[in-house]
Coordinates of C-alpha atoms in Angstrom, one line a residue:
Chain A
M424 CA 38.0 33.0 -59.5
S425 CA 40.2 31.3 -62.1
G426 CA 43.7 32.7 -62.3
E427 CA 43.3 34.6 -59.0
K428 CA 45.0 33.8 -55.7
K429 CA 43.9 30.4 -54.4
I430 CA 44.1 29.4 -50.8
I431 CA 42.9 25.9 -50.1
T432 CA 42.5 24.6 -46.5
I433 CA 42.2 20.9 -46.0
S434 CA 40.6 19.5 -42.9
R435 CA 40.6 15.7 -42.8
E436 CA 39.7 12.6 -40.9
F437 CA 42.6 10.3 -40.0
G438 CA 43.0 7.8 -42.9
S439 CA 41.0 9.8 -45.4
G440 CA 44.0 10.7 -47.5
G441 CA 43.5 14.4 -47.0
R442 CA 47.2 15.1 -46.6
L443 CA 47.9 13.4 -49.9
I444 CA 45.1 15.3 -51.6
G445 CA 46.6 18.6 -50.3
K446 CA 50.0 17.7 -51.5
R447 CA 48.8 16.8 -55.0
L448 CA 46.7 19.9 -55.1
A449 CA 49.7 22.1 -54.4
E450 CA 51.8 20.2 -57.0
K451 CA 49.1 20.5 -59.6
L452 CA 48.5 24.2 -59.0
D453 CA 52.2 24.8 -58.4
I454 CA 51.7 26.6 -55.2
P455 CA 53.3 26.2 -51.7
Y456 CA 52.1 23.3 -49.5
Y457 CA 52.0 23.7 -45.7
D458 CA 51.6 20.8 -43.3
K459 CA 54.8 20.0 -41.5
E460 CA 56.3 23.0 -43.3
L461 CA 53.9 25.1 -41.2
L462 CA 55.6 23.9 -38.0
D463 CA 58.9 25.2 -39.3
R464 CA 57.4 28.6 -40.0
I465 CA 55.7 28.8 -36.6
A466 CA 58.9 27.7 -34.8
E467 CA 60.9 30.2 -36.7
E468 CA 58.6 33.1 -36.1
S469 CA 57.4 32.4 -32.6
G470 CA 60.4 30.9 -30.9
F471 CA 58.4 27.8 -29.8
C472 CA 60.2 24.6 -30.3
K473 CA 59.0 22.4 -33.1
E474 CA 58.4 19.3 -31.0
M475 CA 56.1 21.2 -28.8
I476 CA 54.1 22.6 -31.7
E477 CA 53.9 19.2 -33.3
G478 CA 52.3 17.7 -30.2
A479 CA 49.9 20.6 -29.6
E480 CA 46.9 19.1 -31.3
M481 CA 47.3 15.6 -29.7
K482 CA 47.4 17.2 -26.3
A483 CA 43.7 17.9 -26.8
K484 CA 42.9 14.2 -26.6
N485 CA 41.2 14.9 -23.3
S486 CA 39.1 18.0 -23.8
F487 CA 38.6 18.7 -20.1
L488 CA 42.3 18.7 -19.3
Y489 CA 43.1 20.7 -22.4
S490 CA 40.5 23.3 -21.5
L491 CA 41.9 23.4 -18.0
A492 CA 45.5 23.8 -19.2
S493 CA 44.4 26.4 -21.7
A494 CA 42.5 28.4 -19.1
M495 CA 45.4 28.5 -16.7
G496 CA 47.8 31.4 -17.2
T497 CA 51.4 31.6 -16.0
G498 CA 50.5 33.9 -13.1
E499 CA 52.3 36.8 -14.7
A500 CA 50.7 39.9 -16.1
G501 CA 50.2 40.9 -19.8
P502 CA 50.3 38.5 -22.7
E503 CA 52.5 36.3 -20.4
S504 CA 49.4 35.5 -18.4
L505 CA 48.1 33.5 -21.3
S506 CA 48.6 29.8 -21.1
L507 CA 51.1 28.0 -23.3
N508 CA 48.3 26.5 -25.3
E509 CA 46.8 29.9 -25.9
R510 CA 50.1 31.6 -26.8
F511 CA 50.9 28.8 -29.2
F512 CA 47.5 29.1 -30.9
L513 CA 48.0 32.8 -31.3
A514 CA 51.4 32.3 -32.9
Q515 CA 49.9 29.7 -35.3
F516 CA 47.1 32.1 -36.1
D517 CA 49.5 34.9 -37.0
V518 CA 51.7 32.6 -39.2
I519 CA 48.6 31.2 -41.1
K520 CA 47.3 34.7 -41.7
K521 CA 50.7 35.8 -43.0
I522 CA 51.1 32.8 -45.3
A523 CA 47.6 33.5 -46.8
D524 CA 48.6 37.1 -47.3
E525 CA 51.7 36.0 -49.2
G526 CA 49.8 34.3 -52.0
S527 CA 48.3 31.1 -53.1
C528 CA 48.8 28.0 -51.0
V529 CA 47.4 24.8 -49.6
I530 CA 47.3 24.4 -45.8
V531 CA 46.4 21.1 -44.1
G532 CA 44.8 21.1 -40.6
R533 CA 45.5 23.5 -37.8
C534 CA 42.1 25.3 -37.8
A535 CA 43.2 27.1 -41.0
D536 CA 39.6 27.1 -42.3
Y537 CA 38.5 29.0 -39.2
I538 CA 41.5 31.3 -39.1
L539 CA 40.9 32.3 -42.8
R540 CA 37.1 32.3 -42.7
D541 CA 36.9 35.9 -43.8
V542 CA 39.4 35.6 -46.6
P543 CA 37.4 35.6 -49.9
E544 CA 40.1 33.6 -51.7
A545 CA 40.0 30.8 -49.2
T546 CA 38.3 27.5 -50.1
N547 CA 37.7 25.2 -47.1
V548 CA 37.6 21.5 -47.9
F549 CA 36.7 18.6 -45.6
I550 CA 37.9 15.1 -46.6
Y551 CA 36.3 12.1 -44.8
A552 CA 35.5 8.5 -45.5
E553 CA 33.7 5.5 -44.2
E554 CA 35.5 3.7 -41.4
E555 CA 36.5 0.6 -43.4
D556 CA 38.0 2.7 -46.1
K557 CA 40.0 4.8 -43.6
I558 CA 41.3 1.7 -41.9
K559 CA 42.4 0.2 -45.2
R560 CA 44.2 3.3 -46.2
A561 CA 45.9 3.7 -42.8
V562 CA 47.1 0.1 -42.8
E563 CA 48.1 -0.2 -46.4
D564 CA 49.4 3.3 -47.2
Y565 CA 50.5 4.8 -43.9
G566 CA 51.8 1.5 -42.5
V567 CA 49.8 1.6 -39.2
P568 CA 49.7 -1.9 -37.6
A569 CA 46.3 -3.4 -38.1
D570 CA 45.8 -4.1 -34.4
A571 CA 46.4 -0.4 -33.5
V572 CA 44.6 1.4 -36.2
K573 CA 41.2 1.7 -34.7
K574 CA 42.4 3.3 -31.5
L575 CA 44.9 5.6 -33.3
M576 CA 42.1 6.7 -35.6
K577 CA 39.7 7.4 -32.8
D578 CA 42.3 9.2 -30.6
T579 CA 43.6 11.3 -33.5
D580 CA 40.2 12.4 -34.7
K581 CA 39.0 13.0 -31.1
A582 CA 42.0 15.3 -30.5
R583 CA 41.4 17.1 -33.7
A584 CA 37.8 17.7 -32.8
N585 CA 38.6 18.8 -29.3
Y586 CA 41.3 21.2 -30.4
Y587 CA 39.1 22.7 -33.1
S588 CA 36.1 23.0 -30.9
Y589 CA 38.2 24.6 -28.1
H590 CA 39.8 27.2 -30.3
T591 CA 37.0 28.0 -32.7
G592 CA 33.8 27.3 -30.8
R593 CA 32.6 25.3 -33.8
K594 CA 32.1 21.6 -34.4
W595 CA 34.9 19.9 -36.4
G596 CA 33.6 18.1 -39.4
E597 CA 30.2 19.9 -39.5
P598 CA 29.5 20.8 -43.2
V599 CA 28.7 24.4 -42.6
N600 CA 32.4 25.1 -41.7
Y601 CA 33.5 24.0 -45.1
H602 CA 32.7 25.1 -48.7
I603 CA 32.8 21.5 -49.9
A604 CA 33.1 18.1 -48.3
I605 CA 34.1 14.9 -50.2
D606 CA 34.1 11.2 -49.2
S607 CA 37.5 10.0 -50.5
G608 CA 36.3 6.4 -50.6
Y609 CA 34.4 6.6 -53.8
I610 CA 36.6 8.6 -56.1
E611 CA 40.3 8.5 -57.1
I612 CA 42.7 11.0 -55.4
E613 CA 43.4 12.7 -58.8
D614 CA 39.7 13.1 -59.5
I615 CA 39.2 14.7 -56.0
V616 CA 42.1 17.1 -56.8
D617 CA 40.5 18.0 -60.1
L618 CA 37.1 18.5 -58.5
I619 CA 38.5 20.8 -55.9
I620 CA 40.4 22.9 -58.5
K621 CA 37.2 23.1 -60.6
Y622 CA 35.4 24.3 -57.4
T623 CA 38.0 27.0 -56.8
D624 CA 37.7 28.1 -60.4
V625 CA 34.0 28.9 -60.0
K626 CA 33.8 29.9 -56.3
L627 CA 32.3 33.3 -55.8
Y628 CA 34.0 36.1 -53.9
K629 CA 32.0 36.9 -50.7
Chain B
M684 CA 30.8 6.0 -64.5
S685 CA 30.1 8.3 -67.5
G686 CA 27.4 7.1 -69.8
E687 CA 26.1 4.6 -67.2
K688 CA 22.9 4.8 -65.1
K689 CA 23.0 7.8 -62.8
I690 CA 20.9 8.0 -59.7
I691 CA 21.4 11.2 -57.7
T692 CA 19.8 11.7 -54.3
I693 CA 19.7 15.2 -52.9
S694 CA 19.3 15.9 -49.2
R695 CA 19.1 19.5 -48.4
E696 CA 18.6 22.1 -45.7
F697 CA 15.6 24.4 -46.0
G698 CA 16.6 27.5 -48.0
S699 CA 19.7 25.9 -49.5
G700 CA 18.3 25.6 -53.0
G701 CA 18.7 21.9 -53.1
R702 CA 15.3 21.3 -54.8
L703 CA 16.3 23.7 -57.6
I704 CA 19.7 22.0 -58.0
G705 CA 17.9 18.6 -58.2
K706 CA 15.5 20.0 -60.9
R707 CA 18.3 21.5 -63.0
L708 CA 20.4 18.3 -62.6
A709 CA 17.5 16.2 -64.0
E710 CA 16.9 18.7 -66.9
K711 CA 20.6 18.8 -67.8
L712 CA 21.0 15.0 -67.7
D713 CA 17.6 14.5 -69.3
I714 CA 16.5 12.0 -66.6
P715 CA 13.3 11.9 -64.4
Y716 CA 13.1 14.1 -61.4
Y717 CA 11.3 13.0 -58.3
D718 CA 10.2 15.3 -55.5
K719 CA 6.4 15.9 -55.4
E720 CA 6.3 13.4 -58.3
L721 CA 7.4 10.8 -55.8
L722 CA 4.2 11.4 -53.7
D723 CA 2.1 10.6 -56.8
R724 CA 3.9 7.3 -57.3
I725 CA 3.7 6.4 -53.6
A726 CA 0.0 7.3 -53.5
E727 CA -0.7 5.3 -56.7
E728 CA 1.2 2.2 -55.6
S729 CA 0.3 2.1 -51.9
G730 CA -3.2 3.5 -51.7
F731 CA -2.2 6.1 -49.1
C732 CA -3.7 9.5 -49.8
K733 CA -1.3 12.1 -51.1
E734 CA -2.0 14.7 -48.4
M735 CA -1.1 12.2 -45.7
I736 CA 2.2 11.3 -47.5
E737 CA 3.0 15.0 -48.0
G738 CA 2.7 15.7 -44.3
A739 CA 4.6 12.6 -43.1
E740 CA 7.9 14.3 -42.7
M741 CA 6.6 17.4 -40.9
K742 CA 4.9 15.1 -38.3
A743 CA 8.4 14.3 -37.1
K744 CA 8.7 17.9 -35.7
N745 CA 8.5 16.4 -32.2
S746 CA 10.8 13.4 -32.2
F747 CA 9.3 11.8 -29.1
L748 CA 5.7 11.9 -30.3
Y749 CA 6.8 10.7 -33.7
S750 CA 8.7 7.7 -32.1
L751 CA 5.7 7.0 -29.9
A752 CA 3.2 7.1 -32.8
S753 CA 5.6 5.0 -34.9
A754 CA 6.0 2.4 -32.2
M755 CA 2.3 1.9 -31.6
G756 CA 0.7 -0.6 -33.9
T757 CA -3.0 -0.8 -34.7
G758 CA -3.5 -3.7 -32.4
E759 CA -4.1 -6.1 -35.2
A760 CA -1.9 -9.0 -36.2
G761 CA 0.5 -9.3 -39.2
P762 CA 1.7 -6.3 -41.2
E763 CA -1.4 -4.5 -40.0
S764 CA 0.2 -4.2 -36.5
L765 CA 2.7 -1.8 -37.9
S766 CA 1.9 1.8 -37.2
L767 CA 0.7 4.1 -40.0
N768 CA 4.1 5.9 -40.0
E769 CA 5.9 2.6 -40.4
R770 CA 3.7 1.3 -43.1
F771 CA 4.0 4.6 -45.0
F772 CA 7.8 4.5 -44.7
L773 CA 7.8 0.9 -46.1
A774 CA 5.6 2.0 -49.0
Q775 CA 8.0 4.9 -49.7
F776 CA 11.0 2.5 -49.4
D777 CA 9.5 0.2 -52.1
V778 CA 8.7 2.9 -54.5
I779 CA 12.1 4.5 -54.2
K780 CA 13.8 1.1 -54.8
K781 CA 11.6 0.5 -57.8
I782 CA 12.3 4.0 -59.3
A783 CA 16.1 3.4 -58.9
D784 CA 15.7 0.0 -60.7
E785 CA 13.9 1.6 -63.6
G786 CA 16.9 3.8 -64.6
S787 CA 18.6 7.1 -64.1
C788 CA 16.9 9.7 -61.9
V789 CA 17.2 12.5 -59.4
I790 CA 15.3 12.0 -56.1
V791 CA 15.0 14.9 -53.6
G792 CA 14.6 14.1 -49.8
R793 CA 12.7 11.1 -48.3
C794 CA 15.7 9.3 -47.0
A795 CA 16.6 8.2 -50.5
D796 CA 20.3 8.3 -49.7
Y797 CA 19.8 5.7 -47.0
I798 CA 17.3 3.6 -49.0
L799 CA 19.7 3.4 -51.9
R800 CA 22.9 3.1 -49.9
D801 CA 23.9 -0.2 -51.4
V802 CA 23.2 0.8 -55.0
P803 CA 26.6 1.4 -56.7
E804 CA 25.1 3.8 -59.3
A805 CA 23.7 6.1 -56.5
T806 CA 25.5 9.4 -55.7
N807 CA 24.3 11.0 -52.5
V808 CA 24.6 14.7 -52.3
F809 CA 24.0 17.0 -49.3
I810 CA 23.3 20.7 -50.0
Y811 CA 23.6 23.2 -47.2
A812 CA 24.4 26.9 -46.6
E813 CA 25.1 29.4 -43.9
E814 CA 22.0 30.7 -42.1
E815 CA 22.0 34.2 -43.7
D816 CA 22.3 32.8 -47.2
K817 CA 19.4 30.4 -46.5
I818 CA 17.2 33.1 -45.1
K819 CA 17.9 35.3 -48.1
R820 CA 17.0 32.6 -50.6
A821 CA 13.8 31.6 -48.6
V822 CA 12.5 35.1 -48.5
E823 CA 13.5 36.3 -52.0
D824 CA 13.1 33.1 -54.0
Y825 CA 10.5 31.0 -52.1
G826 CA 8.5 34.1 -50.9
V827 CA 8.5 33.1 -47.3
P828 CA 7.5 36.2 -45.1
A829 CA 10.7 37.6 -43.5
D830 CA 9.2 37.4 -40.0
A831 CA 8.3 33.7 -40.3
V832 CA 11.4 32.4 -42.0
K833 CA 13.6 31.6 -39.1
K834 CA 11.0 29.5 -37.3
L835 CA 9.9 27.7 -40.5
M836 CA 13.5 27.0 -41.4
K837 CA 14.2 25.6 -37.9
D838 CA 11.0 23.5 -37.7
T839 CA 11.5 22.1 -41.2
D840 CA 15.1 21.1 -40.7
K841 CA 14.3 19.7 -37.3
A842 CA 11.5 17.6 -38.7
R843 CA 13.8 16.3 -41.5
A844 CA 16.5 15.4 -39.0
N845 CA 14.1 13.6 -36.7
Y846 CA 12.4 11.7 -39.5
Y847 CA 15.8 10.7 -41.0
S848 CA 17.2 9.7 -37.7
Y849 CA 14.1 7.7 -36.7
H850 CA 13.9 5.7 -39.9
T851 CA 17.7 5.3 -40.6
G852 CA 19.4 5.4 -37.2
R853 CA 21.8 7.9 -38.7
K854 CA 22.3 11.6 -38.2
W855 CA 20.9 13.8 -40.9
G856 CA 23.5 16.1 -42.5
E857 CA 26.5 14.2 -41.2
P858 CA 29.0 14.1 -44.0
V859 CA 29.6 10.3 -44.0
N860 CA 26.1 9.7 -45.1
Y861 CA 26.7 11.5 -48.4
H862 CA 29.4 11.2 -51.1
I863 CA 29.7 14.9 -51.5
A864 CA 28.4 17.9 -49.6
I865 CA 28.3 21.4 -51.0
D866 CA 27.6 24.8 -49.5
S867 CA 25.3 26.5 -52.0
G868 CA 26.2 30.0 -50.8
Y869 CA 29.5 30.4 -52.5
I870 CA 28.8 29.0 -56.0
E871 CA 26.2 29.5 -58.7
I872 CA 23.5 26.8 -59.0
E873 CA 24.6 25.9 -62.5
D874 CA 28.2 25.4 -61.3
I875 CA 27.0 23.2 -58.5
V876 CA 25.0 21.2 -61.1
D877 CA 28.1 20.8 -63.3
L878 CA 30.3 19.9 -60.3
I879 CA 27.8 17.1 -59.3
I880 CA 27.7 15.8 -62.9
K881 CA 31.5 15.8 -63.0
Y882 CA 31.5 13.8 -59.7
T883 CA 29.1 11.2 -61.1
D884 CA 31.3 10.9 -64.2
V885 CA 34.3 9.8 -62.1
K886 CA 32.6 8.0 -59.1
L887 CA 33.8 4.5 -58.6
Y888 CA 31.5 1.5 -58.4
K889 CA 31.7 0.0 -55.0

């Protein structure tokens, strides 16, 4: 689908460099990039405060408590009876749909692969790596202290998996949820970017 | 690693077209292809009969019985005390190592990704697809009767997963075991082949 609208969603393990890949993809294709930028849009269009949105995923660290909080409404009738987690996810859902309607873009995280699963122009990418490669990147490139990296990596990916699973009913990181999955430890970032662009050029509409 | 030795292992879900992709890869790169051909080599070099080797993977349909049979030796001392399953896996292990030593090749299935995990020239690929795409391919291209396809697909993939898990201690189909994973339902076979070749051209030695 060369020359057509390209929507690329990036799901990524902590330390895999997925965010950087998303950024470079957007730069190279000269299309908007949404990561933290997404939070601004959601805040703007939903009225939720940015800090609350930012923390939404990490609140899913404990899947039981997250499910419980999500299941509990406010006690009022109508859409108000949805929990804060649910209402926030719906706001995010609407904004991601709208962004994809507007034109080509790269979206990192936030269940965008699931939200855009029926959009033919969407290419869903999963970026992962072996543990030692992720640790190296997190310490050297992200500046995470060496003694904290393993726990932060585990907690972050666990929260992502729980959040994804709760809202989509699917398993985060399972190949079938993505069109292509790449280990970032065996190939330069620029080469991954080129490979993904090549993929989007030949992807079939379905 | 363009121009260098290229070893490509293909792991694949039933109905994903992985075998065809492996065959086309070997043709396009003009390197040997091992699938059923591997059985001949194993039979030749180990003395096991081909039919027994052919059925080895499917015997893992029931993981408990497979583990039990694998754990039970013949009662004799020395290497003879290994079960038939274990001895067969070791023979397969040796032949795959030897084939990879000989030069570039494509190997389909048989835990080759695990067996060659420390070979820098090896690129491990996982091919999968959504259920409806796999059913369509199995019925239309492989000629599997429509009323038998779901069960055959489930049994075959379960046996592959059990066999892989028993012999490698890893989870079959989990991204981290492969360098790249591609859904064959959204891209033409020839484009997948080109994408994999492009990947092997830029893969880093590690």
